[in-house]
GROMACS .gro file of C-alpha atoms in nm:
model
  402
    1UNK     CA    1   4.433   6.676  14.472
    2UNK     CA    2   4.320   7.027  14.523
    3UNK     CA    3   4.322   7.085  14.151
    4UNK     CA    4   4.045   6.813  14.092
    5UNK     CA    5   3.832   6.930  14.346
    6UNK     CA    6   3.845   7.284  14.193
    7UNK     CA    7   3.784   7.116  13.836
    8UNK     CA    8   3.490   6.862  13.950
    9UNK     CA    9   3.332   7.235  14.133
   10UNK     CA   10   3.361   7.388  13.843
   11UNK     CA   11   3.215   7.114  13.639
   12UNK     CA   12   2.884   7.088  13.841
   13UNK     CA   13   2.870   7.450  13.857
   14UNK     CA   14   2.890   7.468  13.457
   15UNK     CA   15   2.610   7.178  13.427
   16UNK     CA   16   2.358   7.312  13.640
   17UNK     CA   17   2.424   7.657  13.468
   18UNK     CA   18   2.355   7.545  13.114
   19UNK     CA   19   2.063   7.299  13.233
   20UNK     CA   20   1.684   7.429  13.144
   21UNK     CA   21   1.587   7.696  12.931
   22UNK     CA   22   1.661   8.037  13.016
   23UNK     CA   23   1.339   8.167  12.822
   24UNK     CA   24   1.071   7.871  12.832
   25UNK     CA   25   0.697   7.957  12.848
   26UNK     CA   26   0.426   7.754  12.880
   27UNK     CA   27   0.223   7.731  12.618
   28UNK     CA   28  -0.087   7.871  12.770
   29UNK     CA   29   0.107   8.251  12.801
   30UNK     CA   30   0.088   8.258  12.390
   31UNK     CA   31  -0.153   8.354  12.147
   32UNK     CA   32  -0.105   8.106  11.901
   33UNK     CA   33  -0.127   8.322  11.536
   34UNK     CA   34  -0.253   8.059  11.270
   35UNK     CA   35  -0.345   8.339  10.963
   36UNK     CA   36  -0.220   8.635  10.872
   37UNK     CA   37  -0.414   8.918  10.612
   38UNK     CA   38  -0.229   9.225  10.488
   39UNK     CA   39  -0.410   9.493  10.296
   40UNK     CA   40  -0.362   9.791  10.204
   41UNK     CA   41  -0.511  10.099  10.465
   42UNK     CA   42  -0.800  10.269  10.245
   43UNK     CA   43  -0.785  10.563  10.528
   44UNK     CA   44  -0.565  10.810  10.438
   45UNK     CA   45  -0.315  10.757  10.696
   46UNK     CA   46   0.033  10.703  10.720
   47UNK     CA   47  -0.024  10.368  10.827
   48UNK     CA   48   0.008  10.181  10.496
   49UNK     CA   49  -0.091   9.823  10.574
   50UNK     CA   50  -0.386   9.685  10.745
   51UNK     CA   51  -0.277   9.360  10.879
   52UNK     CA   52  -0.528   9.094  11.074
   53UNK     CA   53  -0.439   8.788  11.244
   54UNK     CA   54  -0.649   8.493  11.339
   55UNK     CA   55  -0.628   8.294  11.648
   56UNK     CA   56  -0.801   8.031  11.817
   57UNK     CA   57  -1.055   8.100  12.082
   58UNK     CA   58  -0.845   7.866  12.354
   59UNK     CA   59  -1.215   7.930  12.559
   60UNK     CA   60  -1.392   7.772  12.303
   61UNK     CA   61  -1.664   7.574  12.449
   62UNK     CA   62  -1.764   7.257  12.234
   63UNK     CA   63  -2.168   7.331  12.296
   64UNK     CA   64  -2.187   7.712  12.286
   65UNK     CA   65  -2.255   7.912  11.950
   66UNK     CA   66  -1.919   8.126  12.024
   67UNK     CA   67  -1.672   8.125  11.725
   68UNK     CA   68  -1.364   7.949  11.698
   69UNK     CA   69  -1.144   8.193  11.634
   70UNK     CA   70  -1.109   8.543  11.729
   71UNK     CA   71  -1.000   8.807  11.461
   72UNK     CA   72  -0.762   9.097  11.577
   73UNK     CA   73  -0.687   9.342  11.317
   74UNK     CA   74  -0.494   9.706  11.317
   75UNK     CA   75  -0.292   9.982  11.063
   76UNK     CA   76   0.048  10.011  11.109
   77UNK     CA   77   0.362  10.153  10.916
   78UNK     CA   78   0.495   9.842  10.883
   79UNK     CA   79   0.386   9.470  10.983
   80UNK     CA   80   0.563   9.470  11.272
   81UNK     CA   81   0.398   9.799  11.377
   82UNK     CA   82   0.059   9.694  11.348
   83UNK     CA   83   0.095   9.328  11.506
   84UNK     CA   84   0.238   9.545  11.806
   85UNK     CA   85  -0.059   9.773  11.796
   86UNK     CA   86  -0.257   9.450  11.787
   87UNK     CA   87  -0.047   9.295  12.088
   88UNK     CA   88  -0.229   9.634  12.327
   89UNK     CA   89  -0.550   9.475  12.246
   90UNK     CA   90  -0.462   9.074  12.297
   91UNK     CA   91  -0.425   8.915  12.674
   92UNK     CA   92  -0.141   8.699  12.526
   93UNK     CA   93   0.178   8.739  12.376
   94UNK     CA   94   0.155   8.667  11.985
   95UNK     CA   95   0.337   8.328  11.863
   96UNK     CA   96   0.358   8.285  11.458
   97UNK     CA   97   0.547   7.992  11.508
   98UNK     CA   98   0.263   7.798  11.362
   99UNK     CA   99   0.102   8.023  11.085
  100UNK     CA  100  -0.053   7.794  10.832
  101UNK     CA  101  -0.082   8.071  10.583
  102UNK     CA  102  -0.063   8.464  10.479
  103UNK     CA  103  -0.311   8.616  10.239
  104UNK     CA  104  -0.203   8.929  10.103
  105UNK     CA  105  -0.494   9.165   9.840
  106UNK     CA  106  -0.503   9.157   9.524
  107UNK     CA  107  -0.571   9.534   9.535
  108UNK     CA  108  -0.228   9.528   9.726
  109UNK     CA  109   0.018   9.281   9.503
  110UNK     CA  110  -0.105   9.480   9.197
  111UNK     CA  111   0.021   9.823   9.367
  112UNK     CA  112   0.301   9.784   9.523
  113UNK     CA  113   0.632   9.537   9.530
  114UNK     CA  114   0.560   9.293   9.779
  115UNK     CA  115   0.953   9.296   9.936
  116UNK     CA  116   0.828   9.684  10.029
  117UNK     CA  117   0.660   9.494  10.297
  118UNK     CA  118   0.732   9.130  10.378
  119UNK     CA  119   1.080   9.179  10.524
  120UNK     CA  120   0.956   9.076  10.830
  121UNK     CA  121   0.879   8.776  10.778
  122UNK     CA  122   1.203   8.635  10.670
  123UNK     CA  123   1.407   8.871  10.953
  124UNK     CA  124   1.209   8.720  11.248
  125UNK     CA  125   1.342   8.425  11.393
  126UNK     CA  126   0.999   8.336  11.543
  127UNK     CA  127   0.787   8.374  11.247
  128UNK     CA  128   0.724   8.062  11.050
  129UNK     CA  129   0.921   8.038  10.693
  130UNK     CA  130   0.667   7.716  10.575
  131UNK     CA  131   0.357   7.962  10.596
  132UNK     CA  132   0.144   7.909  10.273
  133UNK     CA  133   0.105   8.246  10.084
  134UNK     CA  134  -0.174   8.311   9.870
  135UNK     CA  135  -0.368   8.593   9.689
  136UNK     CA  136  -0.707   8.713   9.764
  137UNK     CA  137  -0.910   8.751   9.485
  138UNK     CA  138  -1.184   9.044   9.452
  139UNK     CA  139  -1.210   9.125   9.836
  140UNK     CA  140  -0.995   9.238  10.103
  141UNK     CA  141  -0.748   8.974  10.231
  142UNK     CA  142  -0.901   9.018  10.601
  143UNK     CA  143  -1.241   8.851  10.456
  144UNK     CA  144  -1.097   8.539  10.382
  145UNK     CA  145  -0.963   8.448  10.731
  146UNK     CA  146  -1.291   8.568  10.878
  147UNK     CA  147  -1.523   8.321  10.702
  148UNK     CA  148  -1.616   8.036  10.936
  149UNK     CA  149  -1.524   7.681  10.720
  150UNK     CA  150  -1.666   7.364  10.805
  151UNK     CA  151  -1.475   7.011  10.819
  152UNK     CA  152  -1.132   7.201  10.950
  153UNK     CA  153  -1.153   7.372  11.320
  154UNK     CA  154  -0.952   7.720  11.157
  155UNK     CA  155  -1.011   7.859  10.875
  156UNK     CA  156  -0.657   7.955  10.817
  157UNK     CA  157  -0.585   7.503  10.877
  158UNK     CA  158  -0.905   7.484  10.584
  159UNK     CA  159  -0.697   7.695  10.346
  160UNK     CA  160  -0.338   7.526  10.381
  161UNK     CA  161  -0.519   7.194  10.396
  162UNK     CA  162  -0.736   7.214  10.091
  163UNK     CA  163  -0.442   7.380   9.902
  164UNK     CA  164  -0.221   7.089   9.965
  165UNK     CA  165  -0.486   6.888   9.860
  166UNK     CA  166  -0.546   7.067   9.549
  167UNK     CA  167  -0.160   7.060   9.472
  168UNK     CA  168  -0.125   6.654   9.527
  169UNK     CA  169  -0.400   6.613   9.323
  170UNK     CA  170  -0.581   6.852   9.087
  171UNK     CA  171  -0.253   6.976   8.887
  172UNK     CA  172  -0.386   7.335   8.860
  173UNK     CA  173  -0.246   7.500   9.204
  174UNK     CA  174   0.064   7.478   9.360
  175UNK     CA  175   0.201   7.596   9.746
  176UNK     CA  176   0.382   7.849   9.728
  177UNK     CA  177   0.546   7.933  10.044
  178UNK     CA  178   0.646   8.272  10.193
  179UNK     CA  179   1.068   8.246  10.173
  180UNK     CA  180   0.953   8.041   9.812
  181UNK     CA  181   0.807   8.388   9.744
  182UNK     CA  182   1.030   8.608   9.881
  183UNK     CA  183   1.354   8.404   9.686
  184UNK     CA  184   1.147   8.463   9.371
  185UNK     CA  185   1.029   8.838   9.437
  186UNK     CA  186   1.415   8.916   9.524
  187UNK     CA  187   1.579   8.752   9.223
  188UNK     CA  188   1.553   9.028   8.910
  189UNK     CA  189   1.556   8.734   8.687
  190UNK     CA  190   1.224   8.564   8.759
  191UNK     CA  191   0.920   8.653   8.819
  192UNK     CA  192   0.708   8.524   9.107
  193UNK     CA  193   0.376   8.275   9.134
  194UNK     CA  194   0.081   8.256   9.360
  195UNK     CA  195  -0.219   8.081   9.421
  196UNK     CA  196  -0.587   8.248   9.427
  197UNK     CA  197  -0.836   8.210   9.681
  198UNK     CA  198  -1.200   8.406   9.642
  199UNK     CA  199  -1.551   8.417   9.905
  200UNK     CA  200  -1.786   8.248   9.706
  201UNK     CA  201  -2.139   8.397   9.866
  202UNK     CA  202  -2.166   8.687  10.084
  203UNK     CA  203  -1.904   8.790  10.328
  204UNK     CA  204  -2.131   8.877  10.631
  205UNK     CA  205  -2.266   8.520  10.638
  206UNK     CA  206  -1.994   8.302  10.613
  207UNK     CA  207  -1.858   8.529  10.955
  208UNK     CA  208  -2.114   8.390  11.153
  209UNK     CA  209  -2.120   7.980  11.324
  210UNK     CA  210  -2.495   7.949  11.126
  211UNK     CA  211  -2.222   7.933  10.837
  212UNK     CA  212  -2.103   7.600  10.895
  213UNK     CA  213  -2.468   7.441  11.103
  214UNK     CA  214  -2.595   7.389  10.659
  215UNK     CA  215  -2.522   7.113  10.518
  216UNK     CA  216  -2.404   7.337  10.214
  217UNK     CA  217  -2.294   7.647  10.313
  218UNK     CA  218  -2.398   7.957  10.242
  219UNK     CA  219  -2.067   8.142  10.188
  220UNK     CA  220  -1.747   7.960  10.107
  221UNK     CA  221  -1.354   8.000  10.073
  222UNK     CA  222  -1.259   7.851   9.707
  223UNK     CA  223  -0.968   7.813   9.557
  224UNK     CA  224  -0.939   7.982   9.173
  225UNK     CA  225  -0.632   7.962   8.950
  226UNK     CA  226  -0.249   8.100   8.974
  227UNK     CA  227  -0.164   8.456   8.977
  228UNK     CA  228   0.126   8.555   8.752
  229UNK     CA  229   0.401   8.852   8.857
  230UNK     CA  230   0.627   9.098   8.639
  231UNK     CA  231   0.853   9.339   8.785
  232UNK     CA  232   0.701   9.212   9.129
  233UNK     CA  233   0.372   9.358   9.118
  234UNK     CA  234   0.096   9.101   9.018
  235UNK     CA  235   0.022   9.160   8.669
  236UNK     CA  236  -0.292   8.874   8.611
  237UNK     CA  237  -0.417   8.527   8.614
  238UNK     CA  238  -0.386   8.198   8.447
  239UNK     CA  239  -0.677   7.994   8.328
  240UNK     CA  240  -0.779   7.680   8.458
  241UNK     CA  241  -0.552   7.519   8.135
  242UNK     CA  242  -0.288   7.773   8.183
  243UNK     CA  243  -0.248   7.691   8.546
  244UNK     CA  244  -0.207   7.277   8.428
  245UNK     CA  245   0.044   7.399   8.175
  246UNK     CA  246   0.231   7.560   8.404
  247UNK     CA  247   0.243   7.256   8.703
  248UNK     CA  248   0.373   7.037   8.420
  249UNK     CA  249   0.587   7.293   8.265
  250UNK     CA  250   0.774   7.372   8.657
  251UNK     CA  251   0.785   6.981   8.686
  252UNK     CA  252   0.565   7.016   8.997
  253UNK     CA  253   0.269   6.854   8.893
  254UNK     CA  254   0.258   6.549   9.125
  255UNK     CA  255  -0.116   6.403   8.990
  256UNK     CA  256  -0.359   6.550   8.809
  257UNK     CA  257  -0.607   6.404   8.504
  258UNK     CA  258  -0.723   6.496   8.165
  259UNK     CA  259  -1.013   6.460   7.958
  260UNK     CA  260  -1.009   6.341   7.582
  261UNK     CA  261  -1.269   6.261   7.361
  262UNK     CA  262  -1.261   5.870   7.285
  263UNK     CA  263  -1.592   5.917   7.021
  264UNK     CA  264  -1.765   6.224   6.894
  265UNK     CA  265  -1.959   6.284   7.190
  266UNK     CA  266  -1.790   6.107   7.470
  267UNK     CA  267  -1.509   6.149   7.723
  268UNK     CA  268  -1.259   5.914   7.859
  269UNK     CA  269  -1.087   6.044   8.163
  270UNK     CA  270  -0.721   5.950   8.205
  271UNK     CA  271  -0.526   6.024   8.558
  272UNK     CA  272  -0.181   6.147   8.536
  273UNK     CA  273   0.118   6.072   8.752
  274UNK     CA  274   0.476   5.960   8.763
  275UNK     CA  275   0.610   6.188   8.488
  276UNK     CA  276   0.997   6.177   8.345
  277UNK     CA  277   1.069   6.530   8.315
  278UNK     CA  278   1.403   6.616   8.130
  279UNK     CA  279   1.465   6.965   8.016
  280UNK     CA  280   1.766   7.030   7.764
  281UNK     CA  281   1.856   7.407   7.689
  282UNK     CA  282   2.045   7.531   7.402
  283UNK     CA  283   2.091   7.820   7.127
  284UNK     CA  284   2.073   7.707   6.741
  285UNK     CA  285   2.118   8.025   6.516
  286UNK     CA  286   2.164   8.215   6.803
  287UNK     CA  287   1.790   8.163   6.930
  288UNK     CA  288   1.749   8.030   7.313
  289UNK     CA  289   1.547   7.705   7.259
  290UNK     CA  290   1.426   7.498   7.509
  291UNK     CA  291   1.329   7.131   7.471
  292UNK     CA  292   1.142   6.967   7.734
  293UNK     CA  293   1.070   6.589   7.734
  294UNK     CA  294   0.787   6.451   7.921
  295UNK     CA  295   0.712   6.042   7.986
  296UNK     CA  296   0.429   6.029   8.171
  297UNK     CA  297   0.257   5.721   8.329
  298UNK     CA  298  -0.143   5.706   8.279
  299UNK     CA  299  -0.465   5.523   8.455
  300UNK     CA  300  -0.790   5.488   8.286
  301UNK     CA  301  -1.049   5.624   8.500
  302UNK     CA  302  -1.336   5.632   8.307
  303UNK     CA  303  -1.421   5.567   7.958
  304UNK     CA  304  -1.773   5.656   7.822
  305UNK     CA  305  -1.763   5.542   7.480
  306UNK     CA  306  -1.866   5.211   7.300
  307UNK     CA  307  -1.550   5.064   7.189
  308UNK     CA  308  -1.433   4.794   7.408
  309UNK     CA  309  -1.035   4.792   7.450
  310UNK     CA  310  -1.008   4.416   7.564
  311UNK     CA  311  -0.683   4.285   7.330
  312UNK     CA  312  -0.740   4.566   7.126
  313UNK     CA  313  -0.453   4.820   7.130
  314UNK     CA  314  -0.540   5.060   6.862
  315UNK     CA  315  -0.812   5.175   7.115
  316UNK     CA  316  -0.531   5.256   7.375
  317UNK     CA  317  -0.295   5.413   7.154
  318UNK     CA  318  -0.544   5.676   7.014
  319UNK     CA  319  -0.632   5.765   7.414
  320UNK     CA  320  -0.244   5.808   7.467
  321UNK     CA  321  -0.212   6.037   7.135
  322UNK     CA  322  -0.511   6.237   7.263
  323UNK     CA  323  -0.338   6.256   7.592
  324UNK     CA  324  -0.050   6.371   7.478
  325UNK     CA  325  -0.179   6.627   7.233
  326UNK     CA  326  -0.381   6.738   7.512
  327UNK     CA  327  -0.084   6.826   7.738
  328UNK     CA  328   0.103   6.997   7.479
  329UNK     CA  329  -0.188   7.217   7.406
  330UNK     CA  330  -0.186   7.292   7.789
  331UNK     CA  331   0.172   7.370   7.790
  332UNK     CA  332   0.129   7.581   7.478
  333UNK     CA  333  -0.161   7.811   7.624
  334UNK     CA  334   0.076   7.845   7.922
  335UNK     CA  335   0.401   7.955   7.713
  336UNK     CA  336   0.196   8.182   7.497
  337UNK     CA  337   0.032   8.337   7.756
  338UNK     CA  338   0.344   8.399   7.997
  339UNK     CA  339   0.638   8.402   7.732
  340UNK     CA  340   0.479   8.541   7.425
  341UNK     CA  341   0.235   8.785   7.515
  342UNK     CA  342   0.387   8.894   7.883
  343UNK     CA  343   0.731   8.827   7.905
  344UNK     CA  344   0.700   8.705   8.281
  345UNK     CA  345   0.965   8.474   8.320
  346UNK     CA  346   0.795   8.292   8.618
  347UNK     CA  347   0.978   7.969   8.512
  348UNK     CA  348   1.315   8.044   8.552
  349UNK     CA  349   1.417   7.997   8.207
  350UNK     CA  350   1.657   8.352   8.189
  351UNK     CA  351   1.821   8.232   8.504
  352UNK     CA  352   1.879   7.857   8.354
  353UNK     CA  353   2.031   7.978   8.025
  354UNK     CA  354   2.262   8.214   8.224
  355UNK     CA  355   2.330   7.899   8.458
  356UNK     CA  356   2.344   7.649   8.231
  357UNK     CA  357   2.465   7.830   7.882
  358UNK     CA  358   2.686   8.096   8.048
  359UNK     CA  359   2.996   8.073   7.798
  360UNK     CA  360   2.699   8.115   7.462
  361UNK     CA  361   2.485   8.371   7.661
  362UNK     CA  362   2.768   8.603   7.741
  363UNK     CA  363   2.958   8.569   7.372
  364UNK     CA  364   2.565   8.643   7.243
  365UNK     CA  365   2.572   8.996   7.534
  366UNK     CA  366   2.205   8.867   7.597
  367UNK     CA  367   2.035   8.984   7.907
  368UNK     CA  368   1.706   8.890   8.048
  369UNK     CA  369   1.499   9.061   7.756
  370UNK     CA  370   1.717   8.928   7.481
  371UNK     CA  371   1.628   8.554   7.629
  372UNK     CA  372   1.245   8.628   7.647
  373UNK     CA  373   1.232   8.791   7.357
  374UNK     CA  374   1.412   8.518   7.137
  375UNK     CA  375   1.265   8.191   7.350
  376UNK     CA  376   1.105   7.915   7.134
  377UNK     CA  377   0.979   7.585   7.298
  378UNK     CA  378   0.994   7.226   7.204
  379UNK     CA  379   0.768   6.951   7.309
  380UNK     CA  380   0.848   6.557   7.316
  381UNK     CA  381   0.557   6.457   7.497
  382UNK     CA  382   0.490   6.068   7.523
  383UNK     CA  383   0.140   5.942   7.770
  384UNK     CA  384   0.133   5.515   7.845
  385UNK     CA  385  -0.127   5.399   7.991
  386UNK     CA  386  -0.027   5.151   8.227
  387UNK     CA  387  -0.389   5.037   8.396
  388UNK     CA  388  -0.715   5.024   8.325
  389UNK     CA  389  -0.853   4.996   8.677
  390UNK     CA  390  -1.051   4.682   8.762
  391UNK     CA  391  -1.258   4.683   8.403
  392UNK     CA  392  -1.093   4.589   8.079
  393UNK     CA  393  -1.392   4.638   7.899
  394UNK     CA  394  -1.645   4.931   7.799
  395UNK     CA  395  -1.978   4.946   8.010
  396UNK     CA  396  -2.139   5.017   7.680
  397UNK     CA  397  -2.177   4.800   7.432
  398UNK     CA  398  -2.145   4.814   7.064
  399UNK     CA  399  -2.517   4.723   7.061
  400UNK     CA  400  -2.679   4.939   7.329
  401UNK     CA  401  -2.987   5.143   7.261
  402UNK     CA  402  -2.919   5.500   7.248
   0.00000   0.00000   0.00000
């Protein structure tokens, strides 16, 4: 009897001992951290990075002219160091739980290895692993997360949310986020990607709430193309094309739409989406040849030319050859650009043929630069238009007036 007593004691003691949470805050003691800039310190110092973080003004009132975020921003040794410097200047402990995204300088990626200073960022448990990372084109990193946007509250939520965007739809970004980055930056046999963003207009105005009060701003946050790495230290930038090569080359192009001449003047404009992507790797006379094979589904957005299309499917077959000459001359401008003139690996294929060919790489004694070297690409493209929207027929006839 005297032993279940002591075990039912025990037992309530144990519950109400592991009940609640030992460290809960509300959320009113934190400064929630939506953006992060890092940039290099153009003092001489021995603080190397200037690093900024953005947070929303929690006293914002709906009818004053304040601004919606306040910008804290200070030089430290290393990350950490500065946010703490930062933390003597904020009333609230610091919470990156939630960061939508980091922008790092261009001037910065292009002089040192990245993993020199993001560490941090993967060793904090309380620092968010999703965080979108991005470049900044031309001007400091801290710049971008200080220009006011309109339509999204934070600038830093206008970034990841037009980004996304841009990735679901447009074909010529992708996310990139900041453990995607760091994986790719810490494996010696790829090379790492990252999207572009640039102020388009002049900095000063676009930190100011008159910014957002035009119907067409002033100064603007826009996204540009992909930034390319080798040996971790970004080396350039795709094109437009490149960058559309590239999303259908990685297999990460989840929508995106091409234009092909359907007369000697005119476009049609096909959208792209549900694509059958099979990649098959293999050596034949000792070359590393990779053979991708694309099936991709096809909607007719617009066509601008005279030739109706109604029962008439020599009309649609040229627009599908079109397409898919089109997308192999994307995917071409990509591999010659990253493969034949740069040798950045940025799509994996070293790693693959190491992976997938081990026995025939290894009897070959190739290493990474024997692969890139060697590499030849085949294309088996095939585009099938499966709609034509709500209009079978041209809007221009074969006996308009010109």
């Amino acid at each position: 009897m005297m032993k279940k007593i002591f075990n039912s004691i025990v037992f309530i003691i144990i519950i109400f001992t592991l009940s609640g949470c030992f460290n809960y805050k509300e959320i009113n003691d934190y400064a929630i951290v939506s953006g992060i800039s890092i940039d290099a310190n153009k003092e001489k110092s021995v603080n190397k990075y200037k690093v900024g973080i953005q947070i929303m003004n929690a006293k914002k009132d709906e009818e004053s002219d304040s601004s919606l975020i306040t910008f804290y921003e200070a030089s430290g040794k290393t990350i950490y160091d500065a946010l703490e410097k930062i933390m003597l200047d904020s009333p609230k402990e610091l919470y990156l739980g939630h960061n939508e995204v980091v922008v790092i300088s261009e001037e910065l990626l292009k002089k040192e290895n990245p993993l020199n200073y993001l560490d941090y960022f993967m060793r904090d448990p309380g620092s968010e692993k999703d965080s979108a990372v991005m470049v900044s084109k031309e001007k400091d990193a801290s710049s971008i997360l200080k220009v006011i946007t309109p339509l999204e509250t934070l600038p830093s939520k206008n970034l990841r949310s037009t980004l996304s965007v841009a990735d679901n739809f447009s074909g010529i970004l992708t996310v990139v986020t900041i453990d995607e980055f760091i994986s790719d930056l810490s494996n010696s046999k790829t090379e790492a990607i990252i999207p572009s963003v640039k102020i388009k207009g002049k900095i000063n105005n676009g930190e100011k709430m008159d910014n957002i009060k035009e119907s067409n701003p002033n100064t603007k946050l826009t996204f540009d193309t992909l930034g390319y790495f080798k040996n971790n230290k970004l080396k350039g930038y795709l094109t437009t094309n490149e960058s559309v090569g590239y999303n259908f080359l990685a297999n990460v192009a989840k929508e995106t739409y091409v234009n092909v001449k359907c007369d000697s003047k005119n476009y049609a404009t096909l959208r792209l989406a549900n694509s059958n992507f099979k990649e098959n790797l293999y050596y034949e006379n000792n070359n590393p040849i990779v053979n991708i094979k694309t099936k991709i589904d096809a909607d007719l957005l617009e066509y601008n030319c005279k030739s109706d299309f109604l029962n008439n499917d020599k009309v649609i077959k040229k627009l599908e050859i079109k397409a898919k000459n089109r997308i192999n001359t994307l995917m071409n401008k990509t591999i010659d650009k990253l493969y034949v003139k740069e040798k950045a690996d940025v799509l994996k294929y070293a790693e693959k043929f190491y992976s997938k060919k081990y026995k025939e790489t290894k009897k070959l004694g190739y290493k990474n630069k024997d692969i890139l070297n060697k590499i030849s690409f085949k294309f088996n493209t095939n585009v099938q238009i499966k709609s034509t929207e709500l209009s079978i027929k041209s809007v221009r006839k074969e006996n308009s007036y010109e």
